[in-house]
PDB file of C-alpha atoms in Angstrom:
ATOM      1  CA  MET A  14     -11.067  19.894  22.649  1.00 37.00           C
ATOM      2  CA  ASN A  15     -11.847  21.084  19.173  1.00 40.00           C
ATOM      3  CA  LYS A  16     -15.312  22.056  18.067  1.00 42.00           C
ATOM      4  CA  ARG A  17     -16.665  20.517  14.896  1.00 44.00           C
ATOM      5  CA  SER A  18     -18.655  22.512  12.406  1.00 47.00           C
ATOM      6  CA  ASP A  19     -20.017  22.006   8.922  1.00 54.00           C
ATOM      7  CA  ASP A  20     -17.206  24.088   7.415  1.00 66.00           C
ATOM      8  CA  MET A  21     -14.408  21.843   8.759  1.00 76.00           C
ATOM      9  CA  PRO A  22     -13.934  19.853   5.524  1.00 83.00           C
ATOM     10  CA  LEU A  23     -13.594  23.116   3.587  1.00 86.00           C
ATOM     11  CA  ILE A  24     -11.177  24.578   6.140  1.00 87.00           C
ATOM     12  CA  THR A  25      -9.116  21.382   6.101  1.00 89.00           C
ATOM     13  CA  GLU A  26      -9.038  21.352   2.296  1.00 92.00           C
ATOM     14  CA  LYS A  27      -7.846  24.986   2.227  1.00 93.00           C
ATOM     15  CA  LEU A  28      -5.138  24.215   4.781  1.00 94.00           C
ATOM     16  CA  ILE A  29      -3.896  21.223   2.755  1.00 95.00           C
ATOM     17  CA  THR A  30      -3.874  23.350  -0.403  1.00 95.00           C
ATOM     18  CA  LEU A  31      -1.811  26.044   1.353  1.00 95.00           C
ATOM     19  CA  LYS A  32       0.634  23.482   2.760  1.00 96.00           C
ATOM     20  CA  ASN A  33       1.044  21.785  -0.618  1.00 96.00           C
ATOM     21  CA  ALA A  34       1.579  25.140  -2.340  1.00 95.00           C
ATOM     22  CA  TRP A  35       4.264  26.029   0.212  1.00 95.00           C
ATOM     23  CA  MET A  36       5.966  22.664  -0.251  1.00 96.00           C
ATOM     24  CA  ALA A  37       5.897  23.065  -4.048  1.00 96.00           C
ATOM     25  CA  SER A  38       7.115  26.668  -3.942  1.00 95.00           C
ATOM     26  CA  HIS A  39      10.658  25.586  -3.090  1.00 93.00           C
ATOM     27  CA  ILE A  40      10.896  24.160  -6.598  1.00 95.00           C
ATOM     28  CA  THR A  41       8.293  26.087  -8.592  1.00 94.00           C
ATOM     29  CA  ASP A  42       9.639  29.456  -7.384  1.00 92.00           C
ATOM     30  CA  ALA A  43      13.297  28.497  -7.835  1.00 91.00           C
ATOM     31  CA  GLU A  44      15.115  30.227 -10.644  1.00 91.00           C
ATOM     32  CA  PHE A  45      16.946  27.078 -11.725  1.00 91.00           C
ATOM     33  CA  PRO A  46      15.368  23.970 -10.190  1.00 93.00           C
ATOM     34  CA  THR A  47      17.239  20.783 -10.921  1.00 95.00           C
ATOM     35  CA  PRO A  48      15.494  17.994 -12.841  1.00 97.00           C
ATOM     36  CA  LEU A  49      16.103  15.723  -9.842  1.00 97.00           C
ATOM     37  CA  SER A  50      14.398  18.154  -7.434  1.00 97.00           C
ATOM     38  CA  GLU A  51      11.464  18.462  -9.851  1.00 97.00           C
ATOM     39  CA  LYS A  52      11.177  14.665  -9.893  1.00 98.00           C
ATOM     40  CA  GLY A  53      11.280  14.673  -6.080  1.00 98.00           C
ATOM     41  CA  LEU A  54       8.436  17.196  -5.928  1.00 98.00           C
ATOM     42  CA  HIS A  55       6.409  15.041  -8.321  1.00 98.00           C
ATOM     43  CA  LEU A  56       6.986  11.935  -6.157  1.00 98.00           C
ATOM     44  CA  TYR A  57       6.037  13.883  -3.021  1.00 97.00           C
ATOM     45  CA  GLN A  58       2.835  15.165  -4.634  1.00 97.00           C
ATOM     46  CA  LEU A  59       1.884  11.675  -5.870  1.00 97.00           C
ATOM     47  CA  ALA A  60       2.333  10.180  -2.401  1.00 96.00           C
ATOM     48  CA  HIS A  61       0.318  12.969  -0.770  1.00 94.00           C
ATOM     49  CA  SER A  62      -2.554  12.669  -3.230  1.00 92.00           C
ATOM     50  CA  GLU A  63      -3.405   9.314  -1.644  1.00 89.00           C
ATOM     51  CA  LEU A  64      -3.576  10.527   1.978  1.00 93.00           C
ATOM     52  CA  SER A  65      -6.685  11.131   4.036  1.00 92.00           C
ATOM     53  CA  THR A  66      -7.254  13.847   6.619  1.00 92.00           C
ATOM     54  CA  HIS A  67      -9.448  14.060   9.675  1.00 91.00           C
ATOM     55  CA  ILE A  68     -10.041  16.544  12.474  1.00 91.00           C
ATOM     56  CA  VAL A  69      -8.546  15.499  15.796  1.00 91.00           C
ATOM     57  CA  ASP A  70     -11.165  16.001  18.495  1.00 83.00           C
ATOM     58  CA  SER A  71      -9.104  14.939  21.471  1.00 74.00           C
ATOM     59  CA  MET A  72      -5.710  13.619  22.385  1.00 68.00           C
ATOM     60  CA  THR A  73      -4.956  10.278  23.863  1.00 65.00           C
ATOM     61  CA  SER A  74      -2.495  10.418  26.690  1.00 64.00           C
ATOM     62  CA  SER A  75       0.807   9.166  25.489  1.00 65.00           C
ATOM     63  CA  SER A  76       3.475   7.319  27.350  1.00 72.00           C
ATOM     64  CA  GLU A  77       7.123   8.271  27.493  1.00 86.00           C
ATOM     65  CA  SER A  78       8.510   8.746  23.992  1.00 91.00           C
ATOM     66  CA  SER A  79      11.589   6.955  22.747  1.00 92.00           C
ATOM     67  CA  LEU A  80      12.374  10.037  20.629  1.00 97.00           C
ATOM     68  CA  THR A  81      13.927  13.395  21.357  1.00 97.00           C
ATOM     69  CA  PHE A  82      12.266  16.065  19.206  1.00 98.00           C
ATOM     70  CA  TYR A  83      13.929  19.013  17.485  1.00 97.00           C
ATOM     71  CA  PRO A  84      12.336  21.714  15.346  1.00 96.00           C
ATOM     72  CA  VAL A  85      14.150  22.073  12.034  1.00 95.00           C
ATOM     73  CA  ASP A  86      15.740  25.505  12.236  1.00 92.00           C
ATOM     74  CA  CYS A  87      18.947  25.102  10.235  1.00 92.00           C
ATOM     75  CA  HIS A  88      20.102  23.446   7.031  1.00 92.00           C
ATOM     76  CA  PRO A  89      21.833  20.474   8.747  1.00 95.00           C
ATOM     77  CA  LEU A  90      18.490  19.537  10.355  1.00 96.00           C
ATOM     78  CA  THR A  91      16.745  20.035   6.997  1.00 96.00           C
ATOM     79  CA  ILE A  92      19.132  17.456   5.546  1.00 97.00           C
ATOM     80  CA  ARG A  93      18.384  15.037   8.372  1.00 98.00           C
ATOM     81  CA  TYR A  94      14.655  15.598   7.859  1.00 98.00           C
ATOM     82  CA  ALA A  95      15.068  14.864   4.134  1.00 98.00           C
ATOM     83  CA  LEU A  96      17.099  11.701   4.757  1.00 98.00           C
ATOM     84  CA  VAL A  97      14.510  10.301   7.170  1.00 98.00           C
ATOM     85  CA  TYR A  98      11.445  11.305   5.139  1.00 98.00           C
ATOM     86  CA  SER A  99      12.890   9.975   1.875  1.00 98.00           C
ATOM     87  CA  SER A 100      12.992   6.474   3.358  1.00 98.00           C
ATOM     88  CA  TYR A 101       9.234   6.379   2.650  1.00 97.00           C
ATOM     89  CA  TRP A 102      10.182   5.531  -0.937  1.00 98.00           C
ATOM     90  CA  GLN A 103      11.626   2.078  -1.559  1.00 95.00           C
ATOM     91  CA  GLN A 104      13.732   2.729  -4.671  1.00 97.00           C
ATOM     92  CA  GLU A 105      17.060   4.465  -4.206  1.00 97.00           C
ATOM     93  CA  ASP A 106      16.638   6.730  -7.261  1.00 98.00           C
ATOM     94  CA  GLN A 107      13.304   7.932  -5.856  1.00 98.00           C
ATOM     95  CA  GLN A 108      14.862   8.494  -2.430  1.00 98.00           C
ATOM     96  CA  GLN A 109      17.623  10.576  -4.021  1.00 98.00           C
ATOM     97  CA  ALA A 110      15.066  12.686  -5.906  1.00 98.00           C
ATOM     98  CA  VAL A 111      13.051  13.313  -2.743  1.00 98.00           C
ATOM     99  CA  ILE A 112      16.215  14.225  -0.818  1.00 98.00           C
ATOM    100  CA  GLU A 113      17.183  16.667  -3.577  1.00 97.00           C
ATOM    101  CA  TYR A 114      13.706  18.189  -3.385  1.00 97.00           C
ATOM    102  CA  LEU A 115      13.368  18.381   0.398  1.00 97.00           C
ATOM    103  CA  THR A 116      16.815  19.877   0.941  1.00 95.00           C
ATOM    104  CA  GLN A 117      15.618  22.885  -1.083  1.00 92.00           C
ATOM    105  CA  ILE A 118      13.223  23.873   1.719  1.00 92.00           C
ATOM    106  CA  MET A 119      13.967  27.362   2.920  1.00 84.00           C
ATOM    107  CA  PHE A 120      12.571  29.022   6.026  1.00 77.00           C
ATOM    108  CA  ASP A 121      11.957  32.654   6.794  1.00 76.00           C
ATOM    109  CA  ALA A 122      10.447  34.411   9.794  1.00 74.00           C
ATOM    110  CA  ASP A 123       6.922  34.390   8.356  1.00 82.00           C
ATOM    111  CA  VAL A 124       6.733  30.730   7.358  1.00 88.00           C
ATOM    112  CA  ASN A 125       3.639  28.787   8.456  1.00 94.00           C
ATOM    113  CA  ALA A 126       5.356  25.398   8.461  1.00 95.00           C
ATOM    114  CA  GLN A 127       7.514  23.824  11.133  1.00 96.00           C
ATOM    115  CA  LEU A 128       9.377  20.622  10.372  1.00 97.00           C
ATOM    116  CA  TYR A 129      10.520  18.315  13.168  1.00 98.00           C
ATOM    117  CA  VAL A 130      13.106  15.574  13.430  1.00 98.00           C
ATOM    118  CA  GLY A 131      12.883  12.914  16.102  1.00 98.00           C
ATOM    119  CA  PHE A 132      16.152  11.413  17.255  1.00 98.00           C
ATOM    120  CA  TYR A 133      16.333   7.835  18.513  1.00 98.00           C
ATOM    121  CA  LYS A 134      19.437   6.928  20.518  1.00 96.00           C
ATOM    122  CA  GLY A 135      21.145  10.078  19.217  1.00 97.00           C
ATOM    123  CA  LYS A 136      20.408   9.509  15.520  1.00 98.00           C
ATOM    124  CA  PRO A 137      17.711  11.060  13.301  1.00 98.00           C
ATOM    125  CA  ALA A 138      14.965   8.468  12.952  1.00 98.00           C
ATOM    126  CA  ALA A 139      11.559  10.176  12.535  1.00 98.00           C
ATOM    127  CA  ALA A 140      10.197  13.244  10.768  1.00 98.00           C
ATOM    128  CA  GLY A 141       7.001  15.260  10.714  1.00 98.00           C
ATOM    129  CA  MET A 142       5.483  18.662  10.031  1.00 98.00           C
ATOM    130  CA  ILE A 143       2.963  21.105  11.456  1.00 98.00           C
ATOM    131  CA  TYR A 144       1.486  23.624   9.018  1.00 97.00           C
ATOM    132  CA  THR A 145      -0.544  26.397  10.677  1.00 97.00           C
ATOM    133  CA  ASP A 146      -2.578  29.196   9.136  1.00 95.00           C
ATOM    134  CA  ILE A 147      -5.555  31.439   9.801  1.00 93.00           C
ATOM    135  CA  ILE A 148      -8.576  30.314   7.779  1.00 90.00           C
ATOM    136  CA  GLU A 149     -11.962  31.974   8.208  1.00 85.00           C
ATOM    137  CA  ASP A 150     -10.758  33.665  11.419  1.00 89.00           C
ATOM    138  CA  LYS A 151      -9.681  30.336  12.913  1.00 89.00           C
ATOM    139  CA  LYS A 152      -6.129  29.307  13.700  1.00 94.00           C
ATOM    140  CA  VAL A 153      -5.871  25.810  12.284  1.00 95.00           C
ATOM    141  CA  SER A 154      -2.992  23.352  12.127  1.00 97.00           C
ATOM    142  CA  LEU A 155      -2.305  20.378   9.920  1.00 97.00           C
ATOM    143  CA  VAL A 156      -0.072  17.623  11.278  1.00 98.00           C
ATOM    144  CA  SER A 157       1.396  15.716   8.349  1.00 98.00           C
ATOM    145  CA  ASP A 158       4.450  14.214   6.671  1.00 98.00           C
ATOM    146  CA  ILE A 159       5.047  11.771   9.519  1.00 98.00           C
ATOM    147  CA  HIS A 160       7.485   9.009   8.733  1.00 98.00           C
ATOM    148  CA  ALA A 161      10.250   7.040  10.455  1.00 98.00           C
ATOM    149  CA  LEU A 162      13.175   4.999   9.277  1.00 98.00           C
ATOM    150  CA  PRO A 163      12.380   1.354   8.510  1.00 97.00           C
ATOM    151  CA  LEU A 164      13.660   0.016  11.824  1.00 97.00           C
ATOM    152  CA  PRO A 165      11.990  -2.662  13.966  1.00 97.00           C
ATOM    153  CA  ASN A 166      10.340   0.105  16.041  1.00 97.00           C
ATOM    154  CA  GLN A 167       9.213   2.181  13.034  1.00 98.00           C
ATOM    155  CA  THR A 168       5.513   2.058  13.952  1.00 97.00           C
ATOM    156  CA  GLN A 169       6.225   3.168  17.512  1.00 96.00           C
ATOM    157  CA  MET A 170       8.463   6.028  16.362  1.00 97.00           C
ATOM    158  CA  MET A 171       5.781   7.222  13.942  1.00 97.00           C
ATOM    159  CA  HIS A 172       3.205   7.058  16.746  1.00 95.00           C
ATOM    160  CA  ASP A 173       5.525   9.008  19.085  1.00 96.00           C
ATOM    161  CA  MET A 174       6.103  11.671  16.410  1.00 97.00           C
ATOM    162  CA  GLU A 175       2.371  11.931  15.697  1.00 96.00           C
ATOM    163  CA  GLN A 176       1.488  12.316  19.384  1.00 95.00           C
ATOM    164  CA  TYR A 177       4.190  14.933  19.920  1.00 96.00           C
ATOM    165  CA  LEU A 178       3.138  16.991  16.896  1.00 97.00           C
ATOM    166  CA  LEU A 179      -0.553  16.777  17.824  1.00 96.00           C
ATOM    167  CA  SER A 180       0.292  18.006  21.311  1.00 94.00           C
ATOM    168  CA  VAL A 181       2.313  20.948  19.964  1.00 95.00           C
ATOM    169  CA  ALA A 182      -0.381  21.816  17.405  1.00 95.00           C
ATOM    170  CA  GLN A 183      -3.227  21.659  19.929  1.00 93.00           C
ATOM    171  CA  GLN A 184      -1.411  24.135  22.161  1.00 92.00           C
ATOM    172  CA  ALA A 185      -1.252  26.655  19.313  1.00 89.00           C
ATOM    173  CA  SER A 186      -4.499  26.153  17.366  1.00 91.00           C
ATOM    174  CA  THR A 187      -8.225  25.931  17.897  1.00 88.00           C
ATOM    175  CA  THR A 188      -8.567  23.208  15.262  1.00 92.00           C
ATOM    176  CA  VAL A 189      -6.078  20.449  14.418  1.00 95.00           C
ATOM    177  CA  ALA A 190      -6.224  18.065  11.476  1.00 95.00           C
ATOM    178  CA  LEU A 191      -4.110  14.967  10.951  1.00 96.00           C
ATOM    179  CA  GLN A 192      -3.109  13.848   7.468  1.00 96.00           C
ATOM    180  CA  LYS A 193      -1.869  10.315   6.914  1.00 93.00           C
TER     181      LYS A 193
END
């Protein structure tokens, strides 16, 4: 269980700011970002400006998941993550821009973000992220960027991804926030 306090909105806001800065850094820190990747970053930022965030006080017990979860730890999984997440956008040119942007994500040993891909029947079908940092001496995690391919079971796959990521985050952090 997480404890609520009056500083939770501020902590959550700081965590979102850090996550968004990390996500942007793959383009803003690049020596020669492509115009398409810059457009993808802009689309990502627009979509995320409309999300809401709340502290997760407790977990609901979840049933057996239809997904198999993998942390993104290599470029081929980054590509799969990008392909799944880009399906959030309806227009193909926007999807291509978001793919171009997301495939620029680079990981190092000190990164605070962990991307995940959920496979359904052996194929990448869902995506999500946990961003963790220390804010005001508290280890806090943000579960975000959850999306699934537009299949008949899309809602269930997104729910399965959310529950899995919340479970992982709650094992590692004292406070967990969910952005959607």
